[in-house]
C-alpha positions as a Python dict, from the first residue, in 0.01 Angstrom:
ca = {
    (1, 'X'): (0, 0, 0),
    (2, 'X'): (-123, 35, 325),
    (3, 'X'): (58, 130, 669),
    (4, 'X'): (101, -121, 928),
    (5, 'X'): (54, 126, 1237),
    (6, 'X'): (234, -54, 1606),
    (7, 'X'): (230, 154, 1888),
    (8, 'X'): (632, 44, 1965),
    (9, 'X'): (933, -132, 1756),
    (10, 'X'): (906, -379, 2005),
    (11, 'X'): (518, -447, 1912),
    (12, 'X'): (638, -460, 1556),
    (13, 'X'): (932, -763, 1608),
    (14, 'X'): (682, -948, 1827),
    (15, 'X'): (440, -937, 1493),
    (16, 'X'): (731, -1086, 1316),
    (17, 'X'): (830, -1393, 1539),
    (18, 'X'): (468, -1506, 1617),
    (19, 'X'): (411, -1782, 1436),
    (20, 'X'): (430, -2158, 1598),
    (21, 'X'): (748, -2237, 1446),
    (22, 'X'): (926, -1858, 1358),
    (23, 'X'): (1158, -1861, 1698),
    (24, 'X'): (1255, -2242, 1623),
    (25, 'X'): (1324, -2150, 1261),
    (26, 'X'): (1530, -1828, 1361),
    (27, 'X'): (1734, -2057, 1580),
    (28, 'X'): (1763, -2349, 1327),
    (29, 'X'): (1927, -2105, 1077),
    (30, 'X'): (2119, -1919, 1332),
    (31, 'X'): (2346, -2246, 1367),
    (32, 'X'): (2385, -2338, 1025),
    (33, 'X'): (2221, -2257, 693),
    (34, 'X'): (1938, -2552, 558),
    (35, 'X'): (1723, -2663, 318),
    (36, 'X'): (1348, -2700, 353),
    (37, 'X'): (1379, -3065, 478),
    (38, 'X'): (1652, -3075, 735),
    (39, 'X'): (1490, -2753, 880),
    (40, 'X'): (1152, -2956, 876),
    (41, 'X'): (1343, -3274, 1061),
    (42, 'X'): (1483, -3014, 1281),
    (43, 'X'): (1188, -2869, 1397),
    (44, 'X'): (997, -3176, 1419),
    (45, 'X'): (1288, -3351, 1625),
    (46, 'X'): (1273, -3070, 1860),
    (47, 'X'): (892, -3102, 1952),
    (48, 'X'): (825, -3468, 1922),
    (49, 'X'): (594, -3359, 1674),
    (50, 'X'): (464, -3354, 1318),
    (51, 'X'): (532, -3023, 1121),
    (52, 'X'): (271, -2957, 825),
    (53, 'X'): (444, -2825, 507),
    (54, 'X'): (175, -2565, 464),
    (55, 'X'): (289, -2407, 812),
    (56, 'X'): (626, -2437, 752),
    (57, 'X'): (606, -2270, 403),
    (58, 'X'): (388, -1997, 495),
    (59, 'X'): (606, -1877, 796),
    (60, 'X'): (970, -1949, 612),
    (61, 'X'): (797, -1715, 331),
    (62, 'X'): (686, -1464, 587),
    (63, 'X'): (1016, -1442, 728),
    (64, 'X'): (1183, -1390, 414),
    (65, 'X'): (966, -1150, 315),
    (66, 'X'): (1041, -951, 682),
    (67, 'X'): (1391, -975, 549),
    (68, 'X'): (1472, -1173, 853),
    (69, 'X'): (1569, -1492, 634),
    (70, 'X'): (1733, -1525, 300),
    (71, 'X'): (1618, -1767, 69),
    (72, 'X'): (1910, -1839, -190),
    (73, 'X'): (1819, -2054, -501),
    (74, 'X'): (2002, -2291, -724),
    (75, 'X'): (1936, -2369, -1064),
    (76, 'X'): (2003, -2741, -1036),
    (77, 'X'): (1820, -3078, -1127),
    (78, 'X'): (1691, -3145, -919),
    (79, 'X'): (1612, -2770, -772),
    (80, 'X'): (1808, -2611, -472),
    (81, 'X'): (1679, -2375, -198),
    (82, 'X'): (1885, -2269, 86),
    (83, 'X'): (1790, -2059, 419),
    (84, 'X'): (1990, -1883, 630),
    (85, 'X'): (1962, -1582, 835),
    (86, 'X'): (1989, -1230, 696),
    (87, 'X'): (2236, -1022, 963),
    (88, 'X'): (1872, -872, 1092),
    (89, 'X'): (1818, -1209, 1127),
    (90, 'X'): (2123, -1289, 1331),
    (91, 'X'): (2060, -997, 1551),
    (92, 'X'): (1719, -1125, 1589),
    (93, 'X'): (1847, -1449, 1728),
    (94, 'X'): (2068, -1309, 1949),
    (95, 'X'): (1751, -1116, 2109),
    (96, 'X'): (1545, -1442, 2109),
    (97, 'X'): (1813, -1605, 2322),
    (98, 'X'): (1816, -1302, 2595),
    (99, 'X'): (1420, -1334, 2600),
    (100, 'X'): (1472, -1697, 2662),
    (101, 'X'): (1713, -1672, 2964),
    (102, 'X'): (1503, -1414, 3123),
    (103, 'X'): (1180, -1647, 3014),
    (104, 'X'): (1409, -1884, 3255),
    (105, 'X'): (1411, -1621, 3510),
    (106, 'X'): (1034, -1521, 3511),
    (107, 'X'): (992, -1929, 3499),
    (108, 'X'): (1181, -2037, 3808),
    (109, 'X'): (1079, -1732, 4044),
    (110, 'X'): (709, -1769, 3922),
    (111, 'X'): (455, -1847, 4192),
    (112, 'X'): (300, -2117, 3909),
    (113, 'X'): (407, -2448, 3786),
    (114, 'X'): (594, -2369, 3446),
    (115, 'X'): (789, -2637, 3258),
    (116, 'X'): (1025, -2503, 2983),
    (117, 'X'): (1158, -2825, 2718),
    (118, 'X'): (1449, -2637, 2658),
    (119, 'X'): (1664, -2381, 2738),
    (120, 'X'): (1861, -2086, 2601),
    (121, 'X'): (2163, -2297, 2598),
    (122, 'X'): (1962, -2530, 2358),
    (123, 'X'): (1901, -2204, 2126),
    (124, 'X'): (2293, -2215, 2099),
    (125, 'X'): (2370, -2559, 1956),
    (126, 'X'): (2245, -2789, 1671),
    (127, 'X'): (1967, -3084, 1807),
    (128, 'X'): (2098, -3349, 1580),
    (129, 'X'): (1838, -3541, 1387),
    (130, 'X'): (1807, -3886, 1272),
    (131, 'X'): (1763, -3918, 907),
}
């Protein structure tokens, strides 16, 4: 196997959470644990906007495989997958929110016009969805 190679840690997190949905996923599952669909409601409640399962898959499975979300698996009929956040994961979250307050900071003593949808507070409590 090859070696990744990052210059800092902090270069190799970043490589973890980009991804369009990763921070929104990290935050989902930091609230409470959820299978594939009510994270995909979630998500797509939060942006107003249509979340392709071929996305979504790709960057749940990326995430599990960076150990920073646990996939758990039930042998039912119908099948049953569960995510939650590994405790790297949790401490992940925790770090998202921080960068997100002092995104808030940057934001609001920036010389440009910046918008945020949400806030850190947001991070911290479940957007309920219709079903």
């Amino acid at each position: 196997m090859a070696i990744k190679k990052y210059h800092l840690g902090c270069n190799y997190v970043l490589s973890i959470i980009s991804g369009k949905w990763k921070p929104s996923i990290i935050c989902s599952l930091g609230l409470e644990e959820k299978r594939y669909g009510q994270l995909k409601k979630y998500i797509e409640a939060i942006y107003s906007h249509d979340v392709t399962d071929k996305v979504l898959s790709e960057q749940l499975n990326q995430l599990v495989h960076d150990q920073i979300v646990h996939r758990d698996s039930f042998p039912t009929i119908p099948p049953k997958v569960v995510y939650s956040l590994t405790p790297e994961g949790a401490k992940l979250k925790k770090i998202l929110v921080s960068m997100s307050k002092f995104g808030e900071q940057l934001a609001e003593s920036s010389d440009d016009d910046i918008e945020l949808d949400y806030s850190a507070q947001d991070m911290l409590r479940e957007i309920h969805t219709t079903n």
